[in-house]
Coordinates of C-alpha atoms and ligand atoms in Angstrom, one line a residue:
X16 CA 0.0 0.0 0.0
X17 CA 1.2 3.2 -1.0
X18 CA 1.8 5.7 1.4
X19 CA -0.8 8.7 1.1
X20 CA 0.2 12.2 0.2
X21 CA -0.1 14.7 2.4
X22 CA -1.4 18.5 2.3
X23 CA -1.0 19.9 5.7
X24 CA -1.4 23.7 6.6
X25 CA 0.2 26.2 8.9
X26 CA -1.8 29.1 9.8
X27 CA -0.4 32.2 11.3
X28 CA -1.7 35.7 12.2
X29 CA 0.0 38.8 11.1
X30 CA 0.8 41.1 13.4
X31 CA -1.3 39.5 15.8
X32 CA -1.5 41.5 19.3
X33 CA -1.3 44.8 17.8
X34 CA -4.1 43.2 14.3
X35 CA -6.1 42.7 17.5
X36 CA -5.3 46.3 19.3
X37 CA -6.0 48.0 15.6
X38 CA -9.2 46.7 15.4
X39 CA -10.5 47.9 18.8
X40 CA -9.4 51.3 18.1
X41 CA -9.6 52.7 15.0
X42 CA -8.1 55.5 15.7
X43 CA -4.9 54.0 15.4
X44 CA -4.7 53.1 12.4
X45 CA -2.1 53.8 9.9
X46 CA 0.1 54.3 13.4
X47 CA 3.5 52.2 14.2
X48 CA 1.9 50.4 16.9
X49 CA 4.2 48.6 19.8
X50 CA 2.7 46.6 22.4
X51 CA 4.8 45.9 25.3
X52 CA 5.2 46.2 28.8
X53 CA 6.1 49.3 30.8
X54 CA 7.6 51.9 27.9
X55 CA 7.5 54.1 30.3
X56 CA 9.0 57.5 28.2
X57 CA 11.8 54.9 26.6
X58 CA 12.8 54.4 30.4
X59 CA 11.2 51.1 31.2
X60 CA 12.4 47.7 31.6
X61 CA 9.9 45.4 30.0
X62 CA 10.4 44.2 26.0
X63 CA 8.0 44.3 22.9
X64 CA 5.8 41.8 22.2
X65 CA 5.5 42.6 18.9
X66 CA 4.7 45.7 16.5
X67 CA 3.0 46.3 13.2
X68 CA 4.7 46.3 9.8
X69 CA 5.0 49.9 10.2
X70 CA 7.1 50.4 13.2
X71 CA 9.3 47.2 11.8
X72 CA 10.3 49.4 9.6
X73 CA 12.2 51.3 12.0
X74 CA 13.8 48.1 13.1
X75 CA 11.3 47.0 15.9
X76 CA 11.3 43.3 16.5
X77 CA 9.5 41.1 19.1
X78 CA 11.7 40.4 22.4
X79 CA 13.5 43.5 22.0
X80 CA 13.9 45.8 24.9
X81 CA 11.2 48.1 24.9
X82 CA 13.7 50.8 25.9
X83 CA 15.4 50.0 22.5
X84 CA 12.0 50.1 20.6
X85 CA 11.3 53.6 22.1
X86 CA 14.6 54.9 20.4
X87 CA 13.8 53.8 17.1
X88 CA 10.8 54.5 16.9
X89 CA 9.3 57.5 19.5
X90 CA 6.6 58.4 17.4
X91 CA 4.5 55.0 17.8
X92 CA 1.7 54.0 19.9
X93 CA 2.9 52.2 22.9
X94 CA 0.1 49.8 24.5
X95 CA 0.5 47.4 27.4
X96 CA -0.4 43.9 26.1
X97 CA -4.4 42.7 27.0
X98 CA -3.4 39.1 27.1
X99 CA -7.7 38.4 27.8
X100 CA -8.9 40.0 24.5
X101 CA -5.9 38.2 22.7
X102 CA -6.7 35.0 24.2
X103 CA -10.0 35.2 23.7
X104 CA -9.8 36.0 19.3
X105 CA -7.4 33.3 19.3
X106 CA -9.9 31.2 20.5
X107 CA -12.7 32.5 17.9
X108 CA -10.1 31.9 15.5
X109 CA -9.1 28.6 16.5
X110 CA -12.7 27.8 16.3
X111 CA -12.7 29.2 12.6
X112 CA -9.9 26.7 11.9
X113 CA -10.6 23.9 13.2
X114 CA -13.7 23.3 11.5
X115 CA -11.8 23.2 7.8
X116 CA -9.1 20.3 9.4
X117 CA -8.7 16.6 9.4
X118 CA -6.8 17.4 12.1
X119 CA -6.4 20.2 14.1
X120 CA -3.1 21.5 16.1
X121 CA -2.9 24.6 18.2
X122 CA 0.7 25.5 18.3
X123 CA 1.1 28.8 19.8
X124 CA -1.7 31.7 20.0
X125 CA -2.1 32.6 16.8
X126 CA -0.7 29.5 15.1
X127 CA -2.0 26.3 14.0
X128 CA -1.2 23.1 11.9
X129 CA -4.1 21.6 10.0
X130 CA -3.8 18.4 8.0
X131 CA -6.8 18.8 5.1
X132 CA -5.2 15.9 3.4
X133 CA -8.7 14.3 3.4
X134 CA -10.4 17.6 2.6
X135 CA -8.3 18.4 -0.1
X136 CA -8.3 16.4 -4.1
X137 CA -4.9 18.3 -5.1
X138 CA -2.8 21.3 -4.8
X139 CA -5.5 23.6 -6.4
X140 CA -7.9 22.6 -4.5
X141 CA -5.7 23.6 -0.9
X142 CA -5.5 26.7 -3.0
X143 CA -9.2 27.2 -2.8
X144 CA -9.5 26.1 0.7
X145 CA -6.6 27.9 2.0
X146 CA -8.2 31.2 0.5
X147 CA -11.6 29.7 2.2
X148 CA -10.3 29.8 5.8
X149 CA -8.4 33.4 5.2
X150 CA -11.3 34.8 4.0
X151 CA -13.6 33.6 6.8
X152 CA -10.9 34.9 9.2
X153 CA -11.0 38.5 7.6
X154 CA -14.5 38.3 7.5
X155 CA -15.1 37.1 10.7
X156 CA -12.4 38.7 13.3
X157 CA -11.4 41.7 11.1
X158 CA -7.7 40.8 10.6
X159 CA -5.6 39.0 8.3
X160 CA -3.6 35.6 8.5
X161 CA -0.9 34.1 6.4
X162 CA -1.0 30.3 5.2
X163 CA 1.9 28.2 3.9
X164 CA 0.6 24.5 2.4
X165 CA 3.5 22.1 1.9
X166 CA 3.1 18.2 2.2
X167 CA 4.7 18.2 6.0
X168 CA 4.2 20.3 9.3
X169 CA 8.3 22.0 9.2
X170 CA 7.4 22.9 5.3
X171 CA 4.3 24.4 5.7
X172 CA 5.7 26.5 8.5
X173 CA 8.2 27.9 6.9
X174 CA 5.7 29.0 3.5
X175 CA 3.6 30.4 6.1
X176 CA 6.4 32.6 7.2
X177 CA 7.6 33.2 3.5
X178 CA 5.2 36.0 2.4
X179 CA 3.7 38.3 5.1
X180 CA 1.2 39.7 5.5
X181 CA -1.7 38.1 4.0
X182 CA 0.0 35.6 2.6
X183 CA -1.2 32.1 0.8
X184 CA 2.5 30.3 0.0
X185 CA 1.9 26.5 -1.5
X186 CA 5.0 24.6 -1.8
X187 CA 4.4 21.2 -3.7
X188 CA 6.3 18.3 -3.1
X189 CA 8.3 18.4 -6.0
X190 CA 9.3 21.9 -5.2
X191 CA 10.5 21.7 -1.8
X192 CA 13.7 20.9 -2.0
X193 CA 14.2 24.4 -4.1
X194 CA 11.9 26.5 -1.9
X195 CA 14.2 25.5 1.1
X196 CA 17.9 26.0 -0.8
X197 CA 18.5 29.4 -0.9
X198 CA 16.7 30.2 2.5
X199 CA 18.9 31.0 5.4
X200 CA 19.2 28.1 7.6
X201 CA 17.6 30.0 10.7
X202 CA 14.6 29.8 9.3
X203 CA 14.9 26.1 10.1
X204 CA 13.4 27.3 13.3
X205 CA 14.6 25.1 15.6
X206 CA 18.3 26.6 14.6
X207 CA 19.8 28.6 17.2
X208 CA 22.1 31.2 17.0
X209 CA 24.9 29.8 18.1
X210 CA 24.1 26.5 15.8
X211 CA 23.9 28.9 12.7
X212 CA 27.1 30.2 13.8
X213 CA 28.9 26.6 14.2
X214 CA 27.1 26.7 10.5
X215 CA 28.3 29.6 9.6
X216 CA 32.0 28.8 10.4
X217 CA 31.6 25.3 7.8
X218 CA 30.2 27.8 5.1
X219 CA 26.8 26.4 5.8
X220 CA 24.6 29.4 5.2
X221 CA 21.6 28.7 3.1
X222 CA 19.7 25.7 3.9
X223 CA 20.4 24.1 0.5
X224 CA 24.0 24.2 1.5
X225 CA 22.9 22.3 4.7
X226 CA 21.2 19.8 2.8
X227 CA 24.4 19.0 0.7
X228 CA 26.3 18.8 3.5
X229 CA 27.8 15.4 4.8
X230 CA 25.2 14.1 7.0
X231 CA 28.3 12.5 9.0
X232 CA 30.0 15.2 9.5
X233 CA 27.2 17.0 10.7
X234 CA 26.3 13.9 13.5
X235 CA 30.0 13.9 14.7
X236 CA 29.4 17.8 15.2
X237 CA 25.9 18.0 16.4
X238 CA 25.2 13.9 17.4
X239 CA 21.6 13.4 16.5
X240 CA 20.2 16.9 16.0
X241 CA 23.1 16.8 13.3
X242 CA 21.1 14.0 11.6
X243 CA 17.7 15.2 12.0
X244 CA 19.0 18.8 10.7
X245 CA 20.2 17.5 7.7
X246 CA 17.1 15.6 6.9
X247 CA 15.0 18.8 7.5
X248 CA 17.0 20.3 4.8
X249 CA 16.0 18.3 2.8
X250 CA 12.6 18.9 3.4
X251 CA 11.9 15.9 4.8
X252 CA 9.5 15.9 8.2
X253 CA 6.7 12.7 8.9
X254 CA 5.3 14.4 12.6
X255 CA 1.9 14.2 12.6
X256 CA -0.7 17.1 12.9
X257 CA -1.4 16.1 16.4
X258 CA -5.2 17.1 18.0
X259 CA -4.1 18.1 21.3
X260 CA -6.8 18.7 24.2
X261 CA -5.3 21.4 25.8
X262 CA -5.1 20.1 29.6
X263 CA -1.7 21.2 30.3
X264 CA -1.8 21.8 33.7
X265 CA 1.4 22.8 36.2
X266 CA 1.2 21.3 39.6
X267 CA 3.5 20.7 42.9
X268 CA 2.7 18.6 46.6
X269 CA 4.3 18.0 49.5
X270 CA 3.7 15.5 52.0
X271 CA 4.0 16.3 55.4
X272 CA 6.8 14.6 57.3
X273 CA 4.2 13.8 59.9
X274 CA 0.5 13.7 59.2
X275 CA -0.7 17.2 60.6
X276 CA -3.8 19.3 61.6
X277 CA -1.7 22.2 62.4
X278 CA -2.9 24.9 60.1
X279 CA -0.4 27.5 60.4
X280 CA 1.8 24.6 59.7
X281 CA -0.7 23.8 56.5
X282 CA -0.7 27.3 55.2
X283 CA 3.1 28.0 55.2
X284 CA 3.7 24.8 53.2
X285 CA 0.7 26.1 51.0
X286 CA 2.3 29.7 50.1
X287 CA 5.7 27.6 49.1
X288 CA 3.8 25.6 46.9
X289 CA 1.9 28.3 45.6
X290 CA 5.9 30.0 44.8
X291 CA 6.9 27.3 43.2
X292 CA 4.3 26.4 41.0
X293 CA 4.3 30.2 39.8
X294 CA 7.8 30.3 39.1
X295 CA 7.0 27.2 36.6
X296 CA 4.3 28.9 35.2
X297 CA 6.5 32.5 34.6
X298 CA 9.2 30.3 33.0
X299 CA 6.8 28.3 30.6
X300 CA 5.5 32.5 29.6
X301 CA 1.9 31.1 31.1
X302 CA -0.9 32.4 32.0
X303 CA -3.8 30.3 34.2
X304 CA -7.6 30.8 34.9
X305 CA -7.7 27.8 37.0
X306 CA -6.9 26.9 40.8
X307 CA -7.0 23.6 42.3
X308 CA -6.0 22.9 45.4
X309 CA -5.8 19.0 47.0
X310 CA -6.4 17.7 50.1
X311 CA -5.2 14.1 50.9
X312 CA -5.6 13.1 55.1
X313 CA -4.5 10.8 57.0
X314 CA -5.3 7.5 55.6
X315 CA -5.5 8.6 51.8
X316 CA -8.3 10.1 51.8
X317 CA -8.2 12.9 48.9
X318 CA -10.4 15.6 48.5
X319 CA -9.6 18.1 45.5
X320 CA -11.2 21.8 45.2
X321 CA -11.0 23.8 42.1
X322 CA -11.9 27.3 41.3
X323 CA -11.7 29.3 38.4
X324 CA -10.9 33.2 37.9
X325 CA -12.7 35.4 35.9
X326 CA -9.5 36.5 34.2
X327 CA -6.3 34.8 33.2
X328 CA -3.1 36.1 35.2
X329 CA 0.1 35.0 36.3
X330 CA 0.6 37.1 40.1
X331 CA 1.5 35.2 43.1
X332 CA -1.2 37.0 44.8
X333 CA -3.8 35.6 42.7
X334 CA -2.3 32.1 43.4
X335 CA -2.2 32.4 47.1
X336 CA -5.4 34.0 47.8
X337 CA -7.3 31.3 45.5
X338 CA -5.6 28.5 47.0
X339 CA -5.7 29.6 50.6
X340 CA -9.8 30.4 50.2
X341 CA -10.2 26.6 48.9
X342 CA -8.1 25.3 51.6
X343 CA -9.7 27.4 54.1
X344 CA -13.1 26.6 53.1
X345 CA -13.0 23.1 52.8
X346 CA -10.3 21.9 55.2
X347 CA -12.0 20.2 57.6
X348 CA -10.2 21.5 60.8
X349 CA -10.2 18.7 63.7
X350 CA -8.5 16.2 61.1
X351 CA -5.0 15.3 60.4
X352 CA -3.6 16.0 56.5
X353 CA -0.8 14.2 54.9
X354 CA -0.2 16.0 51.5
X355 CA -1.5 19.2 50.1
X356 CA -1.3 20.2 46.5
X357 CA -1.5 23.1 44.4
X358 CA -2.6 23.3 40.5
X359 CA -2.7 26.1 37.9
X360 CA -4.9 24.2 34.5
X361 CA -7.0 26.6 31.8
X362 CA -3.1 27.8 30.7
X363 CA -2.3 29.9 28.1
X364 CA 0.8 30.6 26.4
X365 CA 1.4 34.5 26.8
X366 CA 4.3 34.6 24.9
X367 CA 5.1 32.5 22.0
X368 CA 7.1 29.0 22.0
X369 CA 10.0 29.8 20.1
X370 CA 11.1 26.0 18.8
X371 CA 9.5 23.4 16.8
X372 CA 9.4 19.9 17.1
Ligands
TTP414 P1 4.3 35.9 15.9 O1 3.4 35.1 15.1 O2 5.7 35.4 16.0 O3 4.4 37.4 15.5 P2 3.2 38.3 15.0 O4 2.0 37.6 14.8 O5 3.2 39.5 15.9 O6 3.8 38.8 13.6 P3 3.9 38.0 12.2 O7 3.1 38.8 11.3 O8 5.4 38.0 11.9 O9 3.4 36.6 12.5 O10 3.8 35.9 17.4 C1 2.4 36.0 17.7 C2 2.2 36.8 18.9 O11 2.9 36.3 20.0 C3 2.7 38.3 18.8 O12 1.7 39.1 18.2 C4 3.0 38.7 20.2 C5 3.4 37.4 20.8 N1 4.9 37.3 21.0 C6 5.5 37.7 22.2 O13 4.8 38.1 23.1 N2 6.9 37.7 22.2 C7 7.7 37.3 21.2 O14 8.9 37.3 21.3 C8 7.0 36.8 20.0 C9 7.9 36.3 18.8 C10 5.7 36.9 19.9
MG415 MG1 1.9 35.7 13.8

């Protein structure tokens, strides 16, 4: 049995916090447009998020300091980022999506992988599917999306990326292997900086001269990412569009060296937890809706108690006061407790996961 071909889509929003910020105020419009945190007069300490085509032109890139930002470019709109309103049109969007896919894979807020290889007779007709789904989203939410086809997940990502904004990029199989040589090889994205300059140093700069590169060479350099680089080149990827559930969840517990019913005792270890699981969460650039707190006494009996916020956030202080309401209100006092737990769920990414696969 032959194997059967692929179409497979990557979906990505242009511009997407400040697309979203345009859009609720028109006024803008026409503006550079930052979003980041605290600009405060080009004296602050947070970093951009990310900023229209317009104030890219000055130079203005995602993750720069915001301090940075404000030099090149004083004249733009500076807004604080509304991580809700984002989170809640990449949800709408999502929705959108989803609905057009075999299979369906969030990756990111704005981003998606579908595989509409049973959707989909041929090339032309992603063509007129892939213009289906862009047009809803215009239609729909008001802002634009780009979408690269290929016949794997890695191609497709990088068309998507190929021809901004409002782009439709379809890379056949037969063409692959020339769409990818004379990119630069960090657009392989999982290709660090320093790896591209290791690269750089063999004369390695375009990813066709990665793919002609002695794959054993590149494993004694870079052992099996050396390997799996030099098949990428090449165009070559078989990960799967995978439907995810979103349950992701970041959790810590501690067991009490002795069974206790000492709540001072119960709280302290309660706030540490509470730390710790934040400082995961901060890390992982989450954000959580969710609280759950568990309960286990002596004798393994486990009582778990969830509550969710009205708004997605990532302060300790949000942590400790919704976990030390659940525990207050449903310890029951006289009895002894051997572990307690803490859980953030409903996550969010806030920030963007930078690597692939
Ligand atoms: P991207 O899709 O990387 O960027 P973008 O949508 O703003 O622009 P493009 O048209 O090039 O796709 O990221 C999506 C959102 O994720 C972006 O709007 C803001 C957020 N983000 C960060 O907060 N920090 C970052 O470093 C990056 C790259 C993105
Ligand atoms: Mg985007």
């Amino acid at each position: 049995m032959s194997e059967k071909k692929r179409v497979i889509f990557h979906l990505d929003m242009d511009h997407f916090y400040t697309a979203v910020e345009e859009r609720e105020r028109p006024e803008i419009k026409g503006y550079a447009v930052i979003v980041g945190s605290d600009p405060k007069e080009g004296k602050g300490r947070g970093v951009v998020s990310t900023s229209n085509y317009e104030a890219r032109k000055s130079g203005v890139r995602s993750g720069m300091p915001i301090s940075q930002a404000w030099r090149l470019c004083p004249r733009a709109v500076y807004l604080p980022p509304n991580f809700p309103l984002y989170i809640k049109i990449s949800g709408e969007i999502m929705q959108i999506a989803r609905k057009y896919a075999g299979k369906f894979e969030q990756w990111g807020i704005d981003e998606a992988f579908l595989d509409v290889s049973d959707k989909v007779a041929d090339w032309a007709g992603a063509e007129v599917l892939a213009r289906q789904i862009k047009a809803e989203i215009k239609e729909t939410e008001g802002i634009t999306a780009s979408i690269g086809v290929g016949p794997n997940k890695l191609v497709a990502k990088v068309a998507s990326d190929f021809q901004k904004p409002d782009g439709l990029t379809i890379v056949k199989e037969e063409e692959v292997e020339k769409f990818l040589a004379s990119l630069a090889v960090r657009k392989l994205l999982w290709v660090g900086r320093k790896t591209e300059a290791k690269l750089k140093e063999l004369g390695v700069n375009t990813i066709g001269d990665l793919a002609r590169y002695d794959p054993t060479a590149l494993s004694s350099m870079f052992g099996a990412a050396g390997l799996q680089m030099h098949l990428m080149a090449k165009g070559i990827d078989k990960s799967e569009v995978e439907e995810r559930m979103g349950v992701k969840s970041v959790s810590h517990e501690t067991t009490f060296e002795e069974d206790t019913a000492d709540s001072t005792a119960i709280f302290q270890a309660l706030d540490a937890l509470c730390e710790e699981v934040l400082k995961e969460t901060v890390n992982q650039h989450l954000l959580f809706k969710t609280v759950t707190v568990k309960i286990r006494y002596q004798g393994f009996e486990t009582h778990t108690r969830s509550k969710t916020l009205p708004f997605l956030t990532n302060r300790l202080r949000d942590l400790q006061k919704t976990a030390n309401e659940l525990v207050f209100t449903n310890l029951q006092k006289d009895r002894k407790v051997r572990l307690i737990g803490v859980r953030v769920s409903s996550l969010v990414s806030g920030e963007k996961q930078k690597t692939l696969f």
